[in-house]
Amino acid sequence: MSNEAKLELDGKTFTLPTITGSEQERAVDVSSLRANTGYITLDDGYGNTGSCVSKVTFIDGDKGILRYRGIPIEELAEKSNFIETAYLLIYGSLPTRPQLKTFSDLLAEHQFLHEDMKYHFQGFPTGSHPMAILSSMINAASCFDEGLMHWQFGKMKQFDIYVAKLISQVRTIAAYSYRKSQGLPLIYPKQSYKYTPNFLHMLFSMPYEEFDIKPEVAKALDLIFLLHADHEQNCSTSTVRMVASSQANLFASCAAGVCALWGPLHGGANQAVLEMLADIHSSGDDGSKFITAAKDKNSGKKLMGFGHRVYKNHDPRATIIKKSCDEVLSRLNISDPLLDIAKKLEEAALKDSYFVERKLYPNVDFYSGIIMRAIGIPVEMFTVIFAIGRMPGWIANYKEIMEEPKSRIYRPRQIYTGKTINSYVPLDQRK
Ligand code: COA
């Protein structure tokens, strides 16, 4: 079989090379197309465009497969934890015991923010969205660090320290963002706590009372971080790569990822799911009226937490998280009417030809919101939790761009459909 593609354009035949990935996924390499033919490819929304080659994460959307560095997500969810998985994503293999210790020690060492950053938090009005504070403060961290200000792309001797700083400090900033949004005093991280319990401590302790961290709550949250740790070239990761390609520093690039993640069609979906369930509940509907509305394009409603650009069979993360959701709720002895509605919606949608024909299945956001609600995470923090989880994936992709000797700035083209040449009309002559 030929490993070249033939393209006929304007009566001429052009040959394009093809490339095959390690999982046999194939691409036609069009990088020389414009130079050779004068044409570009057009792929609105990038549904058929491979923007890079990458070794980090493999997804087969038709089969419902997700693997970090080759390891199935199901195995990691059962046997690993968020910090070990973060190491795996960023450095390419599971850490040895000494490597894990060094990484954990670096995280603990760099978890404190520069004291003066506290004054920046004070500048945000109470009620600000924590995602706005998070992206601003990750970027603002550059002003407090010489290395970030004078970033030497690919030549930073202490890149590992910046990796640890970002993973550790994003959690501190995230907790402070919430405390600030609620007008509560900031709580410092504790050196003796592990990553996820420390986050719960900063989120919920008071100066006069330590928060009682239940192991099952910390475990469920750690699993949510792990399941979100990477998802190949989605909107926010592509944003991080785009910014990184201009050689912006690690913090600035990942702050851009936070902004991309905020939208309701991406990371904001878990918040949107909960809001949808709460609306259904307060309207007295059991979900059936909403299903009908979600199928009607004029209703402006969608079944949030359903559908995925890549998964067209099932989202493997949704299967894992659904199980965790049932466990957490039964261990904490919580019965949640919103969970009952979610289950009814899922059952009805999976039988409904509209959803079946369009291959719309529950995605990870459908159940993560319910777990977070059960463990006391406020709704406006849901997307922030996603951002903390996704940080290792963003860093791994940043590192990949940085270490690629031939990497060049991302600069897509367009097909212009606006006016052809036009003249400036002075203000008093305009109609
Ligand atoms: N509820 C109802 N209809 C939906 C739907 C949903 N959640 N998601 C997709 N559809 C419909 C579309 O209207 C479209 O219908 P049509 O073919 O009759 O026009 C069809 O299914 C294909 O959807 P499309 O928007 O082309 O899919 P996409 O790949 O561009 O978008 C999502 C994927 C995730 C953005 C989309 O499914 C969505 O908005 N889901 C809800 C938000 C969400 O949960 N996001 C989190 C993703 S992890």
Short mmCIF file of C-alpha atoms and ligand atoms in Angstrom, two decimals:
data_model
loop_
_atom_site.label_atom_id
_atom_site.label_comp_id
_atom_site.label_asym_id
_atom_site.label_seq_id
_atom_site.Cartn_x
_atom_site.Cartn_y
_atom_site.Cartn_z
CA MET A 1 0.00 0.00 0.00
CA SER A 2 1.31 3.45 -0.94
CA ASN A 3 2.23 5.75 1.90
CA GLU A 4 1.63 8.79 -0.25
CA ALA A 5 -1.59 10.62 -1.05
CA LYS A 6 -2.33 11.89 -4.56
CA LEU A 7 -4.22 15.13 -4.98
CA GLU A 8 -5.56 16.43 -8.26
CA LEU A 9 -5.86 20.20 -8.47
CA ASP A 10 -6.25 22.40 -11.55
CA GLY A 11 -5.46 19.45 -13.79
CA LYS A 12 -2.21 18.59 -12.02
CA THR A 13 -1.43 15.73 -9.67
CA PHE A 14 0.45 16.44 -6.47
CA THR A 15 1.91 13.92 -4.09
CA LEU A 16 1.55 14.40 -0.36
CA PRO A 17 3.36 12.29 2.23
CA THR A 18 1.36 10.46 4.89
CA ILE A 19 2.36 9.83 8.46
CA THR A 20 1.29 6.96 10.74
CA GLY A 21 1.27 7.27 14.52
CA SER A 22 2.26 4.56 16.99
CA GLU A 23 -1.42 3.56 17.34
CA GLN A 24 -1.79 3.37 13.52
CA GLU A 25 -3.76 6.61 13.26
CA ARG A 26 -3.00 8.17 9.89
CA ALA A 27 -2.60 11.68 8.57
CA VAL A 28 -1.91 13.30 5.24
CA ASP A 29 0.93 15.74 5.78
CA VAL A 30 -0.15 18.97 4.08
CA SER A 31 2.69 21.16 5.36
CA SER A 32 4.06 21.62 1.85
CA LEU A 33 0.64 22.05 0.18
CA ARG A 34 0.55 25.83 -0.08
CA ALA A 35 4.12 26.13 -1.29
CA ASN A 36 3.54 23.50 -3.98
CA THR A 37 -0.05 24.21 -5.05
CA GLY A 38 -1.06 27.67 -3.78
CA TYR A 39 -3.95 26.06 -1.87
CA ILE A 40 -4.41 25.80 1.87
CA THR A 41 -6.68 23.33 3.68
CA LEU A 42 -9.84 24.63 5.35
CA ASP A 43 -11.08 22.84 8.46
CA ASP A 44 -13.32 25.06 10.54
CA GLY A 45 -13.09 23.96 14.18
CA TYR A 46 -10.04 21.79 13.41
CA GLY A 47 -12.10 18.56 13.51
CA ASN A 48 -9.81 16.95 10.92
CA THR A 49 -6.59 18.77 11.63
CA GLY A 50 -3.64 17.33 13.49
CA SER A 51 -1.91 20.42 14.84
CA CYS A 52 1.17 18.56 16.08
CA VAL A 53 2.71 15.18 16.73
CA SER A 54 2.71 14.32 20.42
CA LYS A 55 3.82 11.52 22.73
CA VAL A 56 1.77 12.52 25.76
CA THR A 57 -1.79 11.19 25.51
CA PHE A 58 -3.63 8.80 23.24
CA ILE A 59 -7.38 8.90 22.70
CA ASP A 60 -9.47 6.65 20.48
CA GLY A 61 -12.85 8.33 20.57
CA ASP A 62 -14.67 5.55 18.73
CA LYS A 63 -13.45 2.87 21.11
CA GLY A 64 -13.61 5.03 24.27
CA ILE A 65 -9.85 4.72 24.97
CA LEU A 66 -7.80 7.23 26.96
CA ARG A 67 -4.16 6.56 27.88
CA TYR A 68 -1.54 8.80 29.47
CA ARG A 69 1.93 7.87 28.15
CA GLY A 70 0.43 4.52 27.10
CA ILE A 71 -1.13 3.66 30.47
CA PRO A 72 -4.94 3.21 30.39
CA ILE A 73 -6.85 5.76 32.44
CA GLU A 74 -8.71 2.94 34.21
CA GLU A 75 -5.39 1.56 35.54
CA LEU A 76 -4.16 4.94 36.69
CA ALA A 77 -7.51 5.72 38.36
CA GLU A 78 -7.29 2.47 40.30
CA LYS A 79 -3.59 2.37 41.18
CA SER A 80 -2.05 5.83 40.96
CA ASN A 81 -2.72 9.27 42.38
CA PHE A 82 -2.71 12.75 40.92
CA ILE A 83 0.89 13.69 41.75
CA GLU A 84 2.39 10.46 40.45
CA THR A 85 0.26 10.81 37.29
CA ALA A 86 1.39 14.43 36.90
CA TYR A 87 5.00 13.22 36.92
CA LEU A 88 4.17 10.52 34.38
CA LEU A 89 2.59 13.04 32.00
CA ILE A 90 5.33 15.64 32.29
CA TYR A 91 8.42 13.44 32.35
CA GLY A 92 7.19 10.55 30.20
CA SER A 93 7.41 7.61 32.62
CA LEU A 94 6.29 6.66 36.11
CA PRO A 95 8.71 8.00 38.74
CA THR A 96 11.01 5.76 40.75
CA ARG A 97 10.71 6.15 44.52
CA PRO A 98 13.58 8.70 44.74
CA GLN A 99 12.22 10.64 41.73
CA LEU A 100 8.78 10.81 43.33
CA LYS A 101 10.30 12.01 46.60
CA THR A 102 12.29 14.74 44.86
CA PHE A 103 9.18 15.84 42.95
CA SER A 104 7.00 15.86 46.11
CA ASP A 105 9.68 17.77 48.05
CA LEU A 106 9.86 20.40 45.28
CA LEU A 107 6.09 20.76 45.33
CA ALA A 108 6.11 21.26 49.10
CA GLU A 109 9.01 23.70 48.92
CA HIS A 110 7.34 25.91 46.31
CA GLN A 111 3.74 25.92 47.46
CA PHE A 112 3.87 29.36 49.07
CA LEU A 113 3.18 32.43 46.98
CA HIS A 114 5.28 35.56 47.21
CA GLU A 115 3.79 37.43 50.20
CA ASP A 116 3.14 40.54 48.12
CA MET A 117 0.83 38.58 45.82
CA LYS A 118 -1.73 38.70 48.63
CA TYR A 119 -2.29 42.40 47.86
CA HIS A 120 -3.29 41.50 44.31
CA PHE A 121 -6.01 39.21 45.65
CA GLN A 122 -7.31 42.13 47.69
CA GLY A 123 -7.82 44.15 44.51
CA PHE A 124 -10.52 41.81 43.16
CA PRO A 125 -14.07 42.63 44.21
CA THR A 126 -15.83 40.09 46.44
CA GLY A 127 -17.98 37.94 44.14
CA SER A 128 -15.36 37.83 41.33
CA HIS A 129 -15.37 34.54 39.44
CA PRO A 130 -12.47 32.39 40.74
CA MET A 131 -11.49 31.48 37.14
CA ALA A 132 -10.86 35.18 36.40
CA ILE A 133 -8.76 35.46 39.55
CA LEU A 134 -6.93 32.21 38.77
CA SER A 135 -5.83 33.15 35.27
CA SER A 136 -4.87 36.69 36.33
CA MET A 137 -2.86 35.50 39.31
CA ILE A 138 -1.00 32.76 37.45
CA ASN A 139 0.08 35.41 34.99
CA ALA A 140 0.80 37.95 37.74
CA ALA A 141 3.21 35.43 39.33
CA SER A 142 5.61 36.33 36.49
CA CYS A 143 6.00 39.79 38.03
CA PHE A 144 7.32 38.26 41.24
CA ASP A 145 9.90 35.97 39.71
CA GLU A 146 13.02 37.00 37.84
CA GLY A 147 13.19 33.68 35.98
CA LEU A 148 9.68 34.05 34.59
CA MET A 149 10.21 37.68 33.68
CA HIS A 150 13.39 36.91 31.77
CA TRP A 151 12.33 33.52 30.49
CA GLN A 152 14.82 31.75 28.28
CA PHE A 153 12.72 29.37 26.23
CA GLY A 154 14.32 25.94 26.18
CA LYS A 155 17.35 27.15 28.09
CA MET A 156 15.99 27.40 31.62
CA LYS A 157 18.37 25.45 33.84
CA GLN A 158 15.69 25.28 36.50
CA PHE A 159 12.73 24.28 34.36
CA ASP A 160 11.87 21.49 36.83
CA ILE A 161 11.54 24.05 39.59
CA TYR A 162 9.08 26.06 37.50
CA VAL A 163 7.11 22.90 36.82
CA ALA A 164 6.86 22.23 40.57
CA LYS A 165 6.08 25.87 41.30
CA LEU A 166 3.22 25.93 38.84
CA ILE A 167 1.63 22.64 39.93
CA SER A 168 1.94 23.55 43.58
CA GLN A 169 1.07 27.25 43.36
CA VAL A 170 -1.94 26.82 41.09
CA ARG A 171 -3.55 24.98 43.99
CA THR A 172 -2.64 27.76 46.45
CA ILE A 173 -3.88 30.44 44.04
CA ALA A 174 -7.07 28.46 43.37
CA ALA A 175 -7.85 28.18 47.08
CA TYR A 176 -7.06 31.89 47.63
CA SER A 177 -9.29 32.75 44.63
CA TYR A 178 -12.20 31.06 46.32
CA ARG A 179 -11.47 32.58 49.74
CA LYS A 180 -11.25 36.00 48.12
CA SER A 181 -14.45 35.51 46.11
CA GLN A 182 -16.22 34.76 49.41
CA GLY A 183 -14.52 37.55 51.38
CA LEU A 184 -12.89 34.97 53.70
CA PRO A 185 -9.39 35.18 55.27
CA LEU A 186 -6.64 33.42 53.28
CA ILE A 187 -5.35 30.15 54.74
CA TYR A 188 -1.69 29.22 54.19
CA PRO A 189 -0.72 25.77 52.89
CA LYS A 190 0.56 23.27 55.46
CA GLN A 191 3.92 21.65 54.84
CA SER A 192 2.84 18.31 56.33
CA TYR A 193 -0.23 17.79 54.13
CA LYS A 194 -0.24 15.94 50.84
CA TYR A 195 -1.36 17.76 47.68
CA THR A 196 -5.13 17.22 47.70
CA PRO A 197 -5.76 17.36 51.49
CA ASN A 198 -3.73 20.58 51.53
CA PHE A 199 -6.07 22.07 48.94
CA LEU A 200 -9.12 21.13 51.03
CA HIS A 201 -7.41 22.66 54.07
CA MET A 202 -6.77 25.96 52.28
CA LEU A 203 -10.30 25.95 50.90
CA PHE A 204 -12.25 25.18 54.07
CA SER A 205 -10.18 25.67 57.27
CA MET A 206 -10.70 28.80 59.35
CA PRO A 207 -8.01 30.59 61.35
CA TYR A 208 -9.69 29.31 64.53
CA GLU A 209 -10.70 25.84 63.26
CA GLU A 210 -8.98 23.21 61.13
CA PHE A 211 -11.18 21.60 58.50
CA ASP A 212 -11.82 17.91 59.15
CA ILE A 213 -10.48 16.28 55.96
CA LYS A 214 -12.29 13.00 55.36
CA PRO A 215 -10.06 10.49 53.51
CA GLU A 216 -12.89 9.50 51.11
CA VAL A 217 -13.41 13.16 50.20
CA ALA A 218 -9.68 13.71 49.54
CA LYS A 219 -9.59 10.48 47.50
CA ALA A 220 -12.57 11.47 45.35
CA LEU A 221 -11.12 14.90 44.65
CA ASP A 222 -7.70 13.45 43.86
CA LEU A 223 -9.41 11.12 41.35
CA ILE A 224 -11.15 14.10 39.72
CA PHE A 225 -7.75 15.83 39.34
CA LEU A 226 -6.24 12.65 37.86
CA LEU A 227 -9.07 12.09 35.38
CA HIS A 228 -8.71 15.65 34.12
CA ALA A 229 -4.90 15.64 33.95
CA ASP A 230 -4.70 15.56 30.15
CA HIS A 231 -6.89 15.12 27.13
CA GLU A 232 -4.66 15.68 24.09
CA GLN A 233 -5.31 18.60 21.74
CA ASN A 234 -8.51 20.07 23.22
CA CYS A 235 -9.33 23.79 23.18
CA SER A 236 -7.28 24.79 26.26
CA THR A 237 -4.27 22.55 25.53
CA SER A 238 -4.14 23.83 21.96
CA THR A 239 -4.28 27.34 23.42
CA VAL A 240 -1.35 26.57 25.71
CA ARG A 241 0.61 25.17 22.76
CA MET A 242 -0.30 28.18 20.64
CA VAL A 243 0.98 30.64 23.27
CA ALA A 244 4.01 28.47 24.04
CA SER A 245 4.92 28.46 20.35
CA SER A 246 5.59 32.19 20.64
CA GLN A 247 8.10 31.26 23.39
CA ALA A 248 6.05 32.91 26.14
CA ASN A 249 6.94 31.68 29.61
CA LEU A 250 5.37 28.60 31.20
CA PHE A 251 3.08 30.54 33.56
CA ALA A 252 1.80 32.93 30.84
CA SER A 253 1.08 30.03 28.49
CA CYS A 254 -0.83 28.08 31.14
CA ALA A 255 -2.74 31.22 32.26
CA ALA A 256 -4.04 31.38 28.66
CA GLY A 257 -5.12 27.74 29.04
CA VAL A 258 -7.18 28.71 32.10
CA CYS A 259 -9.01 31.37 30.03
CA ALA A 260 -9.78 28.86 27.27
CA LEU A 261 -11.00 26.35 29.84
CA TRP A 262 -13.47 28.79 31.37
CA GLY A 263 -16.02 28.57 28.51
CA PRO A 264 -19.20 26.51 29.06
CA LEU A 265 -18.48 24.29 26.04
CA HIS A 266 -15.18 23.24 27.62
CA GLY A 267 -14.30 23.29 31.33
CA GLY A 268 -17.34 25.35 32.27
CA ALA A 269 -19.58 22.40 31.38
CA ASN A 270 -19.46 20.82 34.86
CA GLN A 271 -20.83 24.03 36.38
CA ALA A 272 -23.41 24.21 33.59
CA VAL A 273 -24.50 20.60 34.34
CA LEU A 274 -25.21 21.44 37.96
CA GLU A 275 -27.06 24.61 37.04
CA MET A 276 -29.13 22.64 34.53
CA LEU A 277 -29.99 19.98 37.14
CA ALA A 278 -30.89 22.63 39.72
CA ASP A 279 -33.17 24.40 37.20
CA ILE A 280 -34.87 21.12 36.30
CA HIS A 281 -35.36 20.36 39.99
CA SER A 282 -36.76 23.78 40.89
CA SER A 283 -39.17 23.71 37.94
CA GLY A 284 -40.66 20.45 39.24
CA ASP A 285 -39.67 18.57 36.05
CA ASP A 286 -38.31 15.03 36.43
CA GLY A 287 -36.10 15.58 33.38
CA SER A 288 -38.53 14.49 30.66
CA LYS A 289 -39.56 18.03 29.65
CA PHE A 290 -35.93 19.07 29.56
CA ILE A 291 -34.98 16.17 27.27
CA THR A 292 -37.65 17.32 24.82
CA ALA A 293 -36.32 20.90 24.96
CA ALA A 294 -32.70 19.77 24.50
CA LYS A 295 -33.70 18.12 21.20
CA ASP A 296 -35.36 21.29 19.94
CA LYS A 297 -32.76 23.56 18.30
CA ASN A 298 -34.98 26.61 18.92
CA SER A 299 -35.19 26.09 22.66
CA GLY A 300 -31.62 27.32 23.25
CA LYS A 301 -31.11 24.30 25.55
CA LYS A 302 -28.62 21.48 25.37
CA LEU A 303 -28.23 18.46 27.58
CA MET A 304 -25.11 19.69 29.33
CA GLY A 305 -22.60 16.95 30.15
CA PHE A 306 -23.62 15.04 27.04
CA GLY A 307 -21.71 14.82 23.81
CA HIS A 308 -18.04 15.11 23.03
CA ARG A 309 -16.07 16.21 20.01
CA VAL A 310 -13.88 13.09 20.20
CA TYR A 311 -15.70 10.36 22.15
CA LYS A 312 -18.45 8.92 20.00
CA ASN A 313 -18.98 5.71 21.96
CA HIS A 314 -18.41 6.42 25.62
CA ASP A 315 -16.17 8.70 27.67
CA PRO A 316 -14.03 6.31 29.77
CA ARG A 317 -13.64 8.99 32.43
CA ALA A 318 -17.43 9.18 32.81
CA THR A 319 -17.60 5.43 33.58
CA ILE A 320 -14.93 5.76 36.30
CA ILE A 321 -16.42 8.88 37.80
CA LYS A 322 -19.95 7.51 37.85
CA LYS A 323 -18.72 4.63 40.04
CA SER A 324 -16.82 7.04 42.30
CA CYS A 325 -19.93 9.23 42.53
CA ASP A 326 -22.07 6.33 43.77
CA GLU A 327 -19.36 5.33 46.30
CA VAL A 328 -18.83 8.83 47.70
CA LEU A 329 -22.53 9.52 48.06
CA SER A 330 -23.17 6.24 49.84
CA ARG A 331 -20.11 6.60 52.14
CA LEU A 332 -21.05 10.15 53.07
CA ASN A 333 -24.65 9.02 53.37
CA ILE A 334 -25.89 11.71 51.02
CA SER A 335 -29.04 11.42 49.00
CA ASP A 336 -29.17 14.09 46.34
CA PRO A 337 -32.31 14.81 44.29
CA LEU A 338 -30.06 16.25 41.57
CA LEU A 339 -28.33 12.88 41.26
CA ASP A 340 -31.71 11.21 40.81
CA ILE A 341 -32.53 13.67 38.02
CA ALA A 342 -29.10 13.10 36.45
CA LYS A 343 -29.70 9.33 36.44
CA LYS A 344 -33.15 9.76 34.87
CA LEU A 345 -31.74 12.09 32.21
CA GLU A 346 -28.97 9.65 31.40
CA GLU A 347 -31.36 6.70 31.19
CA ALA A 348 -33.81 8.59 28.98
CA ALA A 349 -31.15 10.05 26.68
CA LEU A 350 -29.39 6.73 26.14
CA LYS A 351 -32.66 5.29 24.83
CA ASP A 352 -33.64 8.30 22.77
CA SER A 353 -32.98 8.11 19.02
CA TYR A 354 -31.94 11.82 18.88
CA PHE A 355 -29.00 11.19 21.23
CA VAL A 356 -28.24 7.66 19.96
CA GLU A 357 -28.08 8.71 16.29
CA ARG A 358 -25.80 11.64 17.09
CA LYS A 359 -23.62 9.47 19.34
CA LEU A 360 -24.18 11.70 22.35
CA TYR A 361 -23.11 10.00 25.60
CA PRO A 362 -22.47 11.37 29.10
CA ASN A 363 -19.04 12.96 29.36
CA VAL A 364 -16.84 13.37 32.47
CA ASP A 365 -18.63 16.58 33.46
CA PHE A 366 -21.96 14.89 33.84
CA TYR A 367 -21.00 13.24 37.16
CA SER A 368 -18.00 15.26 38.35
CA GLY A 369 -20.29 18.16 39.28
CA ILE A 370 -22.41 15.93 41.50
CA ILE A 371 -19.37 14.55 43.35
CA MET A 372 -17.98 18.02 43.87
CA ARG A 373 -21.31 19.21 45.20
CA ALA A 374 -21.45 16.20 47.56
CA ILE A 375 -17.99 16.92 48.98
CA GLY A 376 -18.82 20.57 49.53
CA ILE A 377 -16.96 22.23 46.62
CA PRO A 378 -18.87 25.38 45.64
CA VAL A 379 -20.26 25.45 42.09
CA GLU A 380 -18.14 28.41 40.99
CA MET A 381 -15.02 26.38 41.87
CA PHE A 382 -15.85 23.46 39.58
CA THR A 383 -13.96 24.77 36.58
CA VAL A 384 -11.07 25.81 38.83
CA ILE A 385 -10.80 22.19 40.01
CA PHE A 386 -10.63 21.16 36.36
CA ALA A 387 -7.83 23.72 35.80
CA ILE A 388 -5.77 22.36 38.73
CA GLY A 389 -6.20 18.87 37.32
CA ARG A 390 -5.31 19.86 33.75
CA MET A 391 -2.10 21.67 34.72
CA PRO A 392 0.22 18.63 34.28
CA GLY A 393 -1.19 18.06 30.77
CA TRP A 394 -0.64 21.68 29.82
CA ILE A 395 2.89 21.55 31.20
CA ALA A 396 3.64 18.29 29.36
CA ASN A 397 2.48 19.88 26.09
CA TYR A 398 4.46 23.06 26.79
CA LYS A 399 7.57 20.96 27.46
CA GLU A 400 7.02 19.02 24.25
CA ILE A 401 6.95 22.22 22.19
CA MET A 402 9.95 23.58 24.06
CA GLU A 403 11.99 20.45 23.43
CA GLU A 404 11.07 20.15 19.74
CA PRO A 405 14.14 21.35 17.82
CA LYS A 406 12.06 22.33 14.77
CA SER A 407 9.23 23.99 16.69
CA ARG A 408 8.04 27.22 15.13
CA ILE A 409 5.35 29.74 15.94
CA TYR A 410 1.77 28.51 15.38
CA ARG A 411 0.22 30.62 12.67
CA PRO A 412 -2.84 29.22 10.88
CA ARG A 413 -4.16 30.82 7.70
CA GLN A 414 -7.69 31.68 6.65
CA ILE A 415 -9.91 32.02 3.62
CA TYR A 416 -10.95 35.65 3.48
CA THR A 417 -14.62 36.19 2.59
CA GLY A 418 -14.94 39.89 3.44
CA LYS A 419 -15.16 42.88 1.08
CA THR A 420 -12.63 43.22 -1.67
CA ILE A 421 -10.72 46.51 -1.92
CA ASN A 422 -12.74 49.35 -0.45
CA SER A 423 -12.10 53.08 0.18
CA TYR A 424 -12.11 55.16 3.30
CA VAL A 425 -15.19 57.48 3.41
CA PRO A 426 -14.82 60.68 5.47
CA LEU A 427 -17.19 60.80 8.47
CA ASP A 428 -19.44 63.64 7.12
CA GLN A 429 -20.01 61.78 3.83
CA ARG A 430 -21.13 58.49 5.36
CA LYS A 431 -24.77 57.45 5.11
N1 COA B 1 -27.58 18.30 23.72
C1 COA B 1 -28.37 18.28 22.61
N2 COA B 1 -27.90 18.19 21.36
C2 COA B 1 -26.57 18.11 21.20
C3 COA B 1 -25.69 18.10 22.30
C4 COA B 1 -26.24 18.19 23.59
N3 COA B 1 -25.45 18.19 24.66
N4 COA B 1 -24.42 18.02 21.84
C5 COA B 1 -24.49 17.96 20.51
N5 COA B 1 -25.79 18.02 20.12
C6 COA B 1 -26.28 17.91 18.74
C7 COA B 1 -25.97 19.15 17.92
O1 COA B 1 -27.00 20.11 18.03
C8 COA B 1 -25.82 18.58 16.54
O2 COA B 1 -27.11 18.32 16.05
P1 COA B 1 -27.41 18.38 14.45
O3 COA B 1 -26.48 17.38 13.82
O4 COA B 1 -28.85 18.04 14.33
O5 COA B 1 -27.09 19.80 14.05
C9 COA B 1 -25.14 17.24 16.79
O6 COA B 1 -25.55 16.86 18.12
C10 COA B 1 -23.62 17.28 16.69
O7 COA B 1 -23.15 18.23 17.62
P2 COA B 1 -21.95 19.22 17.41
O8 COA B 1 -22.25 20.50 18.12
O9 COA B 1 -21.61 19.27 15.95
O10 COA B 1 -20.82 18.47 18.16
P3 COA B 1 -19.42 19.08 18.49
O11 COA B 1 -18.44 17.97 18.38
O12 COA B 1 -19.15 20.31 17.71
O13 COA B 1 -19.58 19.55 20.01
C11 COA B 1 -19.75 19.51 22.34
C12 COA B 1 -19.23 18.80 21.08
C13 COA B 1 -19.15 18.82 23.56
C14 COA B 1 -19.33 20.98 22.35
C15 COA B 1 -21.31 19.40 22.36
O14 COA B 1 -21.70 18.04 22.37
C16 COA B 1 -21.90 20.13 23.54
O15 COA B 1 -22.14 21.34 23.48
N6 COA B 1 -22.18 19.39 24.70
C17 COA B 1 -22.68 20.04 25.88
C18 COA B 1 -21.57 20.76 26.60
C19 COA B 1 -20.60 19.81 27.29
O16 COA B 1 -21.02 18.90 27.99
N7 COA B 1 -19.30 20.06 27.11
C20 COA B 1 -18.25 19.30 27.81
C21 COA B 1 -17.37 18.60 26.85
S1 COA B 1 -16.22 17.58 27.80
#
